[in-house]
PDB file of C-alpha atoms and ligand atoms in Angstrom:
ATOM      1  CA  UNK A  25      21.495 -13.003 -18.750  1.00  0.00           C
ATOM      2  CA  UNK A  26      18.826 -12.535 -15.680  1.00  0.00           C
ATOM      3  CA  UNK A  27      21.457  -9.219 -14.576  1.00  0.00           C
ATOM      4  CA  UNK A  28      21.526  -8.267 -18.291  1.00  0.00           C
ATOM      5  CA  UNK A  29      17.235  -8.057 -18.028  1.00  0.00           C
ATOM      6  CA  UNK A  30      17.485  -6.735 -14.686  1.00  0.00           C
ATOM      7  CA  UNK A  31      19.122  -3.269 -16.071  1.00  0.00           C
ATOM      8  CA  UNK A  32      17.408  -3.318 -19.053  1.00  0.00           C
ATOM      9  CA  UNK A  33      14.247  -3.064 -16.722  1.00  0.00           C
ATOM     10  CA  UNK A  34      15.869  -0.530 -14.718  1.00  0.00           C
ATOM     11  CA  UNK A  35      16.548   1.746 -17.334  1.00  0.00           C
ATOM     12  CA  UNK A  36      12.965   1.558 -18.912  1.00  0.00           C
ATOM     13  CA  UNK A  37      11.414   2.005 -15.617  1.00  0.00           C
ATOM     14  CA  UNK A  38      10.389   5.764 -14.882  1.00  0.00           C
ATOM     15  CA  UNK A  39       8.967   4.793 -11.244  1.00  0.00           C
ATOM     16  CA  UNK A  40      10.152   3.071  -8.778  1.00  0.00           C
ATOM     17  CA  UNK A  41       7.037   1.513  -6.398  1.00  0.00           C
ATOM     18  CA  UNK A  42       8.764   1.189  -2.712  1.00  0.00           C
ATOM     19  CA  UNK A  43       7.371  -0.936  -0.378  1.00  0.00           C
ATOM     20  CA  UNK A  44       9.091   0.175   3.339  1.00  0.00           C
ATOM     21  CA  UNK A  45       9.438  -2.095   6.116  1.00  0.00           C
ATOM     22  CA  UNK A  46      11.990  -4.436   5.512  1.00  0.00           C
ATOM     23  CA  UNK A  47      13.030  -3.109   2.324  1.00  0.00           C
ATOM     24  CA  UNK A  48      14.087   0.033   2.930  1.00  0.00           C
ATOM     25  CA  UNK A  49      14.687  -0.264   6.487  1.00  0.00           C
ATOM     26  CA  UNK A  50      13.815  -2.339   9.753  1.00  0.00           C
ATOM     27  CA  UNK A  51      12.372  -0.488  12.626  1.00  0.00           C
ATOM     28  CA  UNK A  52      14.100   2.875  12.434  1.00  0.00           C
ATOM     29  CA  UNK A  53      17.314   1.507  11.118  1.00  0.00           C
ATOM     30  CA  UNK A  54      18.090   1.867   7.512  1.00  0.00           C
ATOM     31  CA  UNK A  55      19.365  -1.278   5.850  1.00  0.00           C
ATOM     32  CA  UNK A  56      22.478  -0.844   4.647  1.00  0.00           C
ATOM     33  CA  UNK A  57      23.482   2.698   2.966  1.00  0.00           C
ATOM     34  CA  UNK A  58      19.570   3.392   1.806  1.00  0.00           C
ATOM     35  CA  UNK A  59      20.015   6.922   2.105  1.00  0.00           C
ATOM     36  CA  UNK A  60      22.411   6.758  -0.608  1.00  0.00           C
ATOM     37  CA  UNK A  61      20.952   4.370  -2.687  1.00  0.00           C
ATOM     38  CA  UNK A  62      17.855   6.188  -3.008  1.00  0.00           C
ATOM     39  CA  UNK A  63      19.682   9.352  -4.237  1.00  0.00           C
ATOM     40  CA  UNK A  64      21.378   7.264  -6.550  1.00  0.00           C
ATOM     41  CA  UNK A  65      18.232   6.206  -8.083  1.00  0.00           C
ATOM     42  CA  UNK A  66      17.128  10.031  -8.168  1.00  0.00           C
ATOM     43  CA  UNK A  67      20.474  10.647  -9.790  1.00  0.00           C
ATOM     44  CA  UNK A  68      19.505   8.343 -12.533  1.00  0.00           C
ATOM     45  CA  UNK A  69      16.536  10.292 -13.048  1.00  0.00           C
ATOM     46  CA  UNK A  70      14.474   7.316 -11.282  1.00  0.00           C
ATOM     47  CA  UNK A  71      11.027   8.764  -9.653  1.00  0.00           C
ATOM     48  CA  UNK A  72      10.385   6.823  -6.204  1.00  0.00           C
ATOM     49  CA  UNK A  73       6.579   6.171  -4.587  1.00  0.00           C
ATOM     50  CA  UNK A  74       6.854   4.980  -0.897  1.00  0.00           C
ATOM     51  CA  UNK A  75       3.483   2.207  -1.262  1.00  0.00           C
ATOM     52  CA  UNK A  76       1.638   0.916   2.232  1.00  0.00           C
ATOM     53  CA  UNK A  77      -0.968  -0.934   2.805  1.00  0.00           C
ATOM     54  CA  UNK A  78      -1.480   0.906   6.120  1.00  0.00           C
ATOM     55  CA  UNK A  79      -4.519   2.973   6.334  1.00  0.00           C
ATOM     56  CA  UNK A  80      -4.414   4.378   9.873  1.00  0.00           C
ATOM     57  CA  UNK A  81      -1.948   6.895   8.888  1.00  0.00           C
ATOM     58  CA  UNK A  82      -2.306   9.979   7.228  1.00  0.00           C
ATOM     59  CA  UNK A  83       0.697  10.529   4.595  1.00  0.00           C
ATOM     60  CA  UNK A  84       2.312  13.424   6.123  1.00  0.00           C
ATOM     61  CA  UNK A  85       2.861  11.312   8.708  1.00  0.00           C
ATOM     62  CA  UNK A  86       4.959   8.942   6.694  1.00  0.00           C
ATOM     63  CA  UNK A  87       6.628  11.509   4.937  1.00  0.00           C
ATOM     64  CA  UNK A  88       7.456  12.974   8.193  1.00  0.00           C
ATOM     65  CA  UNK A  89       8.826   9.510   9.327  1.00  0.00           C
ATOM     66  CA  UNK A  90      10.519   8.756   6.008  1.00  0.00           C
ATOM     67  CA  UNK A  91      12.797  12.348   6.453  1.00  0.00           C
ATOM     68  CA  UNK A  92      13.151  11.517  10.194  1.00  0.00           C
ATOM     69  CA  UNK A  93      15.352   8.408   8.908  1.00  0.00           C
ATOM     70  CA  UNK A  94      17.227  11.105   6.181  1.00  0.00           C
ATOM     71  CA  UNK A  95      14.942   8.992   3.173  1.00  0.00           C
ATOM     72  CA  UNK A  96      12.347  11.561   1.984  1.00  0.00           C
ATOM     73  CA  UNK A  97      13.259  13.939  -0.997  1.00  0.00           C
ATOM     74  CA  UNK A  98      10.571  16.917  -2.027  1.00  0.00           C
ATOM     75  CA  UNK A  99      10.907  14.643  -5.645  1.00  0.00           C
ATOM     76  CA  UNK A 100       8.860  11.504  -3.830  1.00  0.00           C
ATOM     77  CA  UNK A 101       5.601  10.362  -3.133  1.00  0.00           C
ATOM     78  CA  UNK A 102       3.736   8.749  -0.458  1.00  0.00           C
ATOM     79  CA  UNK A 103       1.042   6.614  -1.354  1.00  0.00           C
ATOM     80  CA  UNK A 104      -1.474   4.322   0.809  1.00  0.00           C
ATOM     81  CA  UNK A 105      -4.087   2.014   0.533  1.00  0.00           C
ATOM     82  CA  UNK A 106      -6.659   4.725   2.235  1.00  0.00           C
ATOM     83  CA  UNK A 107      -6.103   7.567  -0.230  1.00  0.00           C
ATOM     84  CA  UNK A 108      -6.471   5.311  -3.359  1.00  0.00           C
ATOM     85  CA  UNK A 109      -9.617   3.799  -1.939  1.00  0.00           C
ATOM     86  CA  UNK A 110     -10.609   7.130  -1.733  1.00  0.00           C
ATOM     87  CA  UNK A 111      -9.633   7.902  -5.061  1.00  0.00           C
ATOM     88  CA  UNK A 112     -10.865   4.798  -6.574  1.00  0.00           C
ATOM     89  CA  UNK A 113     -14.342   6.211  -4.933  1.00  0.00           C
ATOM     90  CA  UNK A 114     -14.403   9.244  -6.736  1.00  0.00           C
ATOM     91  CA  UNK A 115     -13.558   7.524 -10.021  1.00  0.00           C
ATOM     92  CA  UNK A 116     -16.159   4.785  -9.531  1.00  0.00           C
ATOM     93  CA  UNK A 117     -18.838   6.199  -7.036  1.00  0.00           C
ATOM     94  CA  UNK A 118     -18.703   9.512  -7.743  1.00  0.00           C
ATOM     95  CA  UNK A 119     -20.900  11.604  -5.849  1.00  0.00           C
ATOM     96  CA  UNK A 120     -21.784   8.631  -3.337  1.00  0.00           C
ATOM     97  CA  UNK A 121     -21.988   8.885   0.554  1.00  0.00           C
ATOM     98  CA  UNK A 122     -19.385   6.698   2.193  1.00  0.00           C
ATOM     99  CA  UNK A 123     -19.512   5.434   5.804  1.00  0.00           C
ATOM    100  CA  UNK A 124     -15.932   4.953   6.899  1.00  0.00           C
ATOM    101  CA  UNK A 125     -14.696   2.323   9.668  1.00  0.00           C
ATOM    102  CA  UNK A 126     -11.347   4.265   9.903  1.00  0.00           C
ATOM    103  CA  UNK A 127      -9.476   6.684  11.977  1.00  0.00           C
ATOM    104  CA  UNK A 128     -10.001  10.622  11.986  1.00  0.00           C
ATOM    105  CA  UNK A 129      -6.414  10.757  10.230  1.00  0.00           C
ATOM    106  CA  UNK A 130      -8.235   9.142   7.363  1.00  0.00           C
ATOM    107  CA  UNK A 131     -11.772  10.740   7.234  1.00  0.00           C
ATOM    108  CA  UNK A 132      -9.166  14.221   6.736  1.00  0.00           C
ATOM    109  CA  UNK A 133      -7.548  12.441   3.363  1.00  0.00           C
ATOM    110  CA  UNK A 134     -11.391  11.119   2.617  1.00  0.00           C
ATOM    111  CA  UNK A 135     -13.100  14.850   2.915  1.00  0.00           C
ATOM    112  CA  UNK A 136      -9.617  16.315   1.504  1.00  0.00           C
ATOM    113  CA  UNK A 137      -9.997  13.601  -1.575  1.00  0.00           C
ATOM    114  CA  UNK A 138     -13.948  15.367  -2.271  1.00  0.00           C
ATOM    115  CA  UNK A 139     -15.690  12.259  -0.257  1.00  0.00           C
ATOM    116  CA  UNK A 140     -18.618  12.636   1.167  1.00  0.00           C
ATOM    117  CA  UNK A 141     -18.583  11.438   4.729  1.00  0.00           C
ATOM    118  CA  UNK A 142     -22.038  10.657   6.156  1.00  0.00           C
ATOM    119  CA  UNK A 143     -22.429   9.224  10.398  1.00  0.00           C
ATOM    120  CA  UNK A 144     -26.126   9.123  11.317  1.00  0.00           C
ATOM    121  CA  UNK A 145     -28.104   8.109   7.579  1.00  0.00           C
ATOM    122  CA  UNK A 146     -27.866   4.867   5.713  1.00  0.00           C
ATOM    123  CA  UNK A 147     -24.638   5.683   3.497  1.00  0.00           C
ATOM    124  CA  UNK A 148     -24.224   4.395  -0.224  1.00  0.00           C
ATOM    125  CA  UNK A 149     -20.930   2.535   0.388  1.00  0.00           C
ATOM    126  CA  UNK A 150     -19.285   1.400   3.669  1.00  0.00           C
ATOM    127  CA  UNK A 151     -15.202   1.111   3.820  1.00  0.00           C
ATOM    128  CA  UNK A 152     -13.364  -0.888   5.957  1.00  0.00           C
ATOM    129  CA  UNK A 153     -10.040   0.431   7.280  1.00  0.00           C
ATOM    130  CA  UNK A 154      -7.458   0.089   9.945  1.00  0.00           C
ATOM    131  CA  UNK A 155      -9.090   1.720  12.479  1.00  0.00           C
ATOM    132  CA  UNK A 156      -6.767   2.196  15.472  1.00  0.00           C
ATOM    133  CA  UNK A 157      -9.642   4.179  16.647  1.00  0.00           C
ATOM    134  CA  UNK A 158     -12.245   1.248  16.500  1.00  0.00           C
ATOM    135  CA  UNK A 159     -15.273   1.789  18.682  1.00  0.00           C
ATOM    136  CA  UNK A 160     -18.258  -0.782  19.250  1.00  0.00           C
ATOM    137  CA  UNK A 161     -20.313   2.079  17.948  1.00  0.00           C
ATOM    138  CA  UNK A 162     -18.735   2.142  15.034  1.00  0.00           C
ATOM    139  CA  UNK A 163     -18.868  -1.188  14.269  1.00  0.00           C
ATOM    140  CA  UNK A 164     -23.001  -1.635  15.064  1.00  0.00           C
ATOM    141  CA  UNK A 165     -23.631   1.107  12.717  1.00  0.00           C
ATOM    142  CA  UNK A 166     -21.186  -0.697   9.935  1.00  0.00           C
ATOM    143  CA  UNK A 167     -22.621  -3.669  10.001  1.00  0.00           C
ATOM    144  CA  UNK A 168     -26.396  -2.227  10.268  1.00  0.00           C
ATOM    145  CA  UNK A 169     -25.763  -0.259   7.196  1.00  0.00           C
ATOM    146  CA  UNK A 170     -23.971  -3.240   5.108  1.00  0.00           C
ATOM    147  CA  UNK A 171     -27.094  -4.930   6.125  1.00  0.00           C
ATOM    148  CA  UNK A 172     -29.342  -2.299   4.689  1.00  0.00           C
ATOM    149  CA  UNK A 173     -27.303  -2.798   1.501  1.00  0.00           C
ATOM    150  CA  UNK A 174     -24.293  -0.588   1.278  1.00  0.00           C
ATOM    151  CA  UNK A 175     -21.732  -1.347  -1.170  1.00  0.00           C
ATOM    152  CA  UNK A 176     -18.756  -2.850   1.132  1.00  0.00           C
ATOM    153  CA  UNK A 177     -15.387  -1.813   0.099  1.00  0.00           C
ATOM    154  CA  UNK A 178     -12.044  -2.562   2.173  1.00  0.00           C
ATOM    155  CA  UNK A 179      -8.830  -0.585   1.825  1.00  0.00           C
ATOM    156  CA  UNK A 180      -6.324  -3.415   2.458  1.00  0.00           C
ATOM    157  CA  UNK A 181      -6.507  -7.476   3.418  1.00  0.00           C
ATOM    158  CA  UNK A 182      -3.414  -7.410   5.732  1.00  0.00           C
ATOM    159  CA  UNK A 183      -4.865  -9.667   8.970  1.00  0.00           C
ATOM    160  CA  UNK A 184      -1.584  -8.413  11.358  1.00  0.00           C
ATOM    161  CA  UNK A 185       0.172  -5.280  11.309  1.00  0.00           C
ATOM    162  CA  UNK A 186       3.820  -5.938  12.734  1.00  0.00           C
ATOM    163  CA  UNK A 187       4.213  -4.486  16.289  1.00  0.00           C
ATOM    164  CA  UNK A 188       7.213  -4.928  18.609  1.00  0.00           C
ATOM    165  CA  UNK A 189       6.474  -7.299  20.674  1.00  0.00           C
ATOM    166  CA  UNK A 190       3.070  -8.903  19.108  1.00  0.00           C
ATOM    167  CA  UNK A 191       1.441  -8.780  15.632  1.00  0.00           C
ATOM    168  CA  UNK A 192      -1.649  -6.593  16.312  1.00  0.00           C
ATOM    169  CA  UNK A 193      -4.971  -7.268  14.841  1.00  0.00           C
ATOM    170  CA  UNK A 194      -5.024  -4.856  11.028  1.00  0.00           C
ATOM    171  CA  UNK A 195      -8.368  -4.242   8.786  1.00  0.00           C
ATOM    172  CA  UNK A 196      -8.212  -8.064   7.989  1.00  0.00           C
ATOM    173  CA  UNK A 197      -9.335  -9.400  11.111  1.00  0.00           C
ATOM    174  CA  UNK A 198     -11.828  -6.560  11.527  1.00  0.00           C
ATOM    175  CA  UNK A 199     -13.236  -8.040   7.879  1.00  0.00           C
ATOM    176  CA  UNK A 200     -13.494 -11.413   9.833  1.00  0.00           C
ATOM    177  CA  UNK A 201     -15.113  -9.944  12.827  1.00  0.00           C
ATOM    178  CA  UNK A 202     -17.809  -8.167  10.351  1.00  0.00           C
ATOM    179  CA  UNK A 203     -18.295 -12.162   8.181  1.00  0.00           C
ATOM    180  CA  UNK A 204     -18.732 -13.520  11.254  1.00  0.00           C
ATOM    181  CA  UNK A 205     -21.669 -11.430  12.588  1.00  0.00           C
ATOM    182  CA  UNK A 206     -23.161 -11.001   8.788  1.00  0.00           C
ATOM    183  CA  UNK A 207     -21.679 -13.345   6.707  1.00  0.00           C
ATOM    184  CA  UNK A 208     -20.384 -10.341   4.181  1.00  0.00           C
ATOM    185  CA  UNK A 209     -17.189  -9.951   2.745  1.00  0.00           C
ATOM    186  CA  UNK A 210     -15.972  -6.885   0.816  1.00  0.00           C
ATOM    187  CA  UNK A 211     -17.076  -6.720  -3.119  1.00  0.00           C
ATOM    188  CA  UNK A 212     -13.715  -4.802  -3.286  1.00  0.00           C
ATOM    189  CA  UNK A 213     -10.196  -4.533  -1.649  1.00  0.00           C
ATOM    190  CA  UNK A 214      -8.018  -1.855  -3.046  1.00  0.00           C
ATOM    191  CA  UNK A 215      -4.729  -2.492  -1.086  1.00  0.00           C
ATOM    192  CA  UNK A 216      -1.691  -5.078  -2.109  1.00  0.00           C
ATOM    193  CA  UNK A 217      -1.607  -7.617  -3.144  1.00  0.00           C
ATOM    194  CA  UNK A 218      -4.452  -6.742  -5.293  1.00  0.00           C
ATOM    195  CA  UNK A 219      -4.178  -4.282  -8.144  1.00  0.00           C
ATOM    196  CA  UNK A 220      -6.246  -1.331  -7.384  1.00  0.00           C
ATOM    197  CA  UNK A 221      -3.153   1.205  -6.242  1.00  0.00           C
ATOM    198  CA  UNK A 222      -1.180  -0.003  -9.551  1.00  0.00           C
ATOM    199  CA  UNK A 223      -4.345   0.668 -11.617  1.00  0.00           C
ATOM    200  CA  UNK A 224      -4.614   4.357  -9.847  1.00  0.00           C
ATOM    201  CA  UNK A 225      -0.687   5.338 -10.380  1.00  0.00           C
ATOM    202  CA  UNK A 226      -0.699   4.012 -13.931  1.00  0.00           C
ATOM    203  CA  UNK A 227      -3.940   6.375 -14.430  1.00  0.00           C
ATOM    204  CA  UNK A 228      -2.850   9.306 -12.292  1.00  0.00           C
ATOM    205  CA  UNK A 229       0.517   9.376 -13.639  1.00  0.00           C
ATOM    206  CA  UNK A 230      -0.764   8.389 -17.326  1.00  0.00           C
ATOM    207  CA  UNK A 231       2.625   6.020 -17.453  1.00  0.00           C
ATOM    208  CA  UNK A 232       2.030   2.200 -18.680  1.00  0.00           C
ATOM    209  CA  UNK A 233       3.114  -0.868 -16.896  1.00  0.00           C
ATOM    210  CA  UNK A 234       6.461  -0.991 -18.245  1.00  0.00           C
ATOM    211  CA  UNK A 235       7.371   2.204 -16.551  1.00  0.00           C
ATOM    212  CA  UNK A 236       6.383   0.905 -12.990  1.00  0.00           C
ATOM    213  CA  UNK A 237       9.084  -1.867 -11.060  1.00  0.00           C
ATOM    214  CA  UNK A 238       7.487  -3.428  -7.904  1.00  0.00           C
ATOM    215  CA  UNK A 239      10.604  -3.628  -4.865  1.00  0.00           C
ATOM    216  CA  UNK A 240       9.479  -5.254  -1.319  1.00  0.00           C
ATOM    217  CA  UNK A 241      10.100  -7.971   0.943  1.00  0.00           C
ATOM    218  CA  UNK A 242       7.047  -9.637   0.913  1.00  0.00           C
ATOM    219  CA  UNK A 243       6.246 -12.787  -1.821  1.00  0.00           C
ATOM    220  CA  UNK A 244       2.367 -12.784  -1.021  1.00  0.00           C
ATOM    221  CA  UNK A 245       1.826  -8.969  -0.568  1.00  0.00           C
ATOM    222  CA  UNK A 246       4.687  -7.015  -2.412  1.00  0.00           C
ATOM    223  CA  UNK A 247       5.696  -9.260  -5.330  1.00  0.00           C
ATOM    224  CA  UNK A 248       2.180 -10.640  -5.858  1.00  0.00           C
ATOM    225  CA  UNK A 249       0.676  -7.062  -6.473  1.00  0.00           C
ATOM    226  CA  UNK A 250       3.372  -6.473  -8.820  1.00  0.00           C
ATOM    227  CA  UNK A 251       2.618  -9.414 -11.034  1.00  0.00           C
ATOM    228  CA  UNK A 252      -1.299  -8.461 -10.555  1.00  0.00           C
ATOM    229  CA  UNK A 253      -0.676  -5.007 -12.160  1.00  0.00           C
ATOM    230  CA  UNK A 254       1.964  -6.376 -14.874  1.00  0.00           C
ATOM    231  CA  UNK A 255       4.730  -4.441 -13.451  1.00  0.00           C
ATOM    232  CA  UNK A 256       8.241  -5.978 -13.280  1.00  0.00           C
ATOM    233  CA  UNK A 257       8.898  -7.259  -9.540  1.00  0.00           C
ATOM    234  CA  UNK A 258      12.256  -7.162  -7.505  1.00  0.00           C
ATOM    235  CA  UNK A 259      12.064  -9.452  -4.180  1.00  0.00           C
ATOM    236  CA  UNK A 260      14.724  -8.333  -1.430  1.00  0.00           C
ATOM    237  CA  UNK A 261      15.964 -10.444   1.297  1.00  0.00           C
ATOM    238  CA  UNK A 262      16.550  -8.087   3.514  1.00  0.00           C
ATOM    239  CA  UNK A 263      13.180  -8.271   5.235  1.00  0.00           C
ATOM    240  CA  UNK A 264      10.655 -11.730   5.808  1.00  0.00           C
ATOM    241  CA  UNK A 265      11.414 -13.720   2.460  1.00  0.00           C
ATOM    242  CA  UNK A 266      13.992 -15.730   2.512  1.00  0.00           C
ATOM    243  CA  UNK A 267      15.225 -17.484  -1.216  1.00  0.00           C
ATOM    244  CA  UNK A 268      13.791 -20.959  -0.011  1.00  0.00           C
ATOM    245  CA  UNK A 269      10.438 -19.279   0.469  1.00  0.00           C
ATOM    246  CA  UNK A 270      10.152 -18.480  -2.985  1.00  0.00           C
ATOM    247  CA  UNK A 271       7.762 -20.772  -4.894  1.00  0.00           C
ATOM    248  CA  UNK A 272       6.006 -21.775  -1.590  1.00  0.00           C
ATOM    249  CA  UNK A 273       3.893 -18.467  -1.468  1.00  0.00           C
ATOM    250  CA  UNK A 274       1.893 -16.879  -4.012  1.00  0.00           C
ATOM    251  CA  UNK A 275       4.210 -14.390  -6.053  1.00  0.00           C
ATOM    252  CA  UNK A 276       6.994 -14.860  -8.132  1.00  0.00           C
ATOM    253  CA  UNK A 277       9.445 -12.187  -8.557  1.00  0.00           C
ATOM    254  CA  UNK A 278      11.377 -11.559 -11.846  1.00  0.00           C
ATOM    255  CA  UNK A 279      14.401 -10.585  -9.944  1.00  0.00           C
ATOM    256  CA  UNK A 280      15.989 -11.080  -6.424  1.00  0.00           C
ATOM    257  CA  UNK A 281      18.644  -8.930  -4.533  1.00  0.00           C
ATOM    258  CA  UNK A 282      20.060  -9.277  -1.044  1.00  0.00           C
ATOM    259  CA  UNK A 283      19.146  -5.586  -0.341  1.00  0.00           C
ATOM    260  CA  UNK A 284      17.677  -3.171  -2.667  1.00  0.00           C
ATOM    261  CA  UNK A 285      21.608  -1.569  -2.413  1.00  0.00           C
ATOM    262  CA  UNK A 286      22.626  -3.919  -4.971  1.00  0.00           C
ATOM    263  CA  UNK A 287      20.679  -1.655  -7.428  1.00  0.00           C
ATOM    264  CA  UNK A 288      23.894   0.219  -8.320  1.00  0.00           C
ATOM    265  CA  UNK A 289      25.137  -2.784 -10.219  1.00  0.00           C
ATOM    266  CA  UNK A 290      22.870  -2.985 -12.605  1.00  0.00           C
ATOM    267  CA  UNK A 291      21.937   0.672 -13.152  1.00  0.00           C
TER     268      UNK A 291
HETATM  269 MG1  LIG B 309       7.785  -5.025   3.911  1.00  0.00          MG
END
């Protein structure tokens, strides 16, 4: 019955929303034969959109990275939190000065997006990013000009970005830093789990929910920004959720596979 649903999803769905580490591989391994599972789904006419949260990187850089591992076809997309804040800017602030906390790898996809960057002048909205390129600088000005009243906007909630050896502190403890020294939080986060890069595919590629199915690892990132934008959601356990942790985090997933491999059965 729950397989039967399962590929009657898969055949409705046009895109398929990707979320990477630890569902399509782990470090620079692939999990399992991923190469060939993603062609498969391109066989079957399936379009795929690589989704991060992490707004450091430009995406050339994860395309490059994605082709590195033999993943990327010209047919996909690469989509991350810092290019649909910027585009959920121009929808909804259009024209507005922006003051960005993030790297120089993002102010390109900001000024390349048609937002205007302003440094030295009290800027209509401030964003919050993962700035790998933080400076004390940067953060006096930030919180000066939320103080003055800027509109604060934050591309992504994650608190740790997974590094080798230790997590490493992501936008979300920067957003802690900046409540602790003004007491502000953002009056918008764009990234997973909330719904803000579902809302700008579903507009950008003028498809409806149906079309979209979420894939990831995560219950309280991936799966929960699946269910916030309505699209069906596939948890894999080849990454941090096991089955027992289902039901103990926020996010529920329609469907579960042991790796996103298992796909061929049902499609
Ligand atoms: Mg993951």
């Amino acid at each position: 019955m729950v397989n039967e649903k399962l590929s009657q999803v898969l055949n409705t769905a046009e895109y398929i929303l990707l979320d990477m580490d630890g569902t399509l591989y782990i470090g620079d391994g692939l999990i399992g034969d991923m190469d060939e599972t993603l062609a498969y789904l391109r066989s079957k006419g399936k379009k795929l959109i690589y989704l991060t949260n992490n707004s450091s990187k430009s995406r050339q850089k994860y395309v490059d990275k994605l082709k590195d591992i033999g993943l990327y076809d010209d047919m996909d997309f690469v989509y991350t939190s810092g290019i649909a804040t910027a585009e959920y800017i121009k929808t909804n602030y259009k024209d507005k000065s922006v003051f960005l906390l993030g790297t120089d790898a993002l102010k390109e996809e900001f000024l390349a997006n048609g937002v205007k960057l302003v440094d030295d002048q009290t800027p209509d909205l401030c964003v919050l990013a993962y700035d790998t390129e933080l400076t004390y600088d940067k953060l006096c000005k930030f919180v000066t000009y939320l103080k003055r009243g800027a509109v604060y906007i934050a591309t992504h909630p994650d608190v740790n970005c997974p590094h080798p050896e230790v997590f490493i502190p992501d936008a979300g403890a920067f957003m802690e830093l900046i409540k602790a020294s003004t007491g502000l939080t953002p009056s918008q986060i764009i990234g997973k789990p909330y719904s803000g890069m579902g809302v700008n595919l579903m507009n950008k590629l003028n498809a409806d929910k149906s079309k979209f199915i979420m894939v990831g690892d995560r219950l309280h990132t991936d799966i929960a920004f699946g269910n916030n934008c309505g699209f069906s959601t596939v948890l894999v356990l080849s990454g941090e959720s096991t089955k027992e942790d289902i039901g103990k985090a926020d996010g529920i997933p329609d469907f579960i596979l042991n790796s996103l491999n298992d796909v061929k059965n049902y499609l």
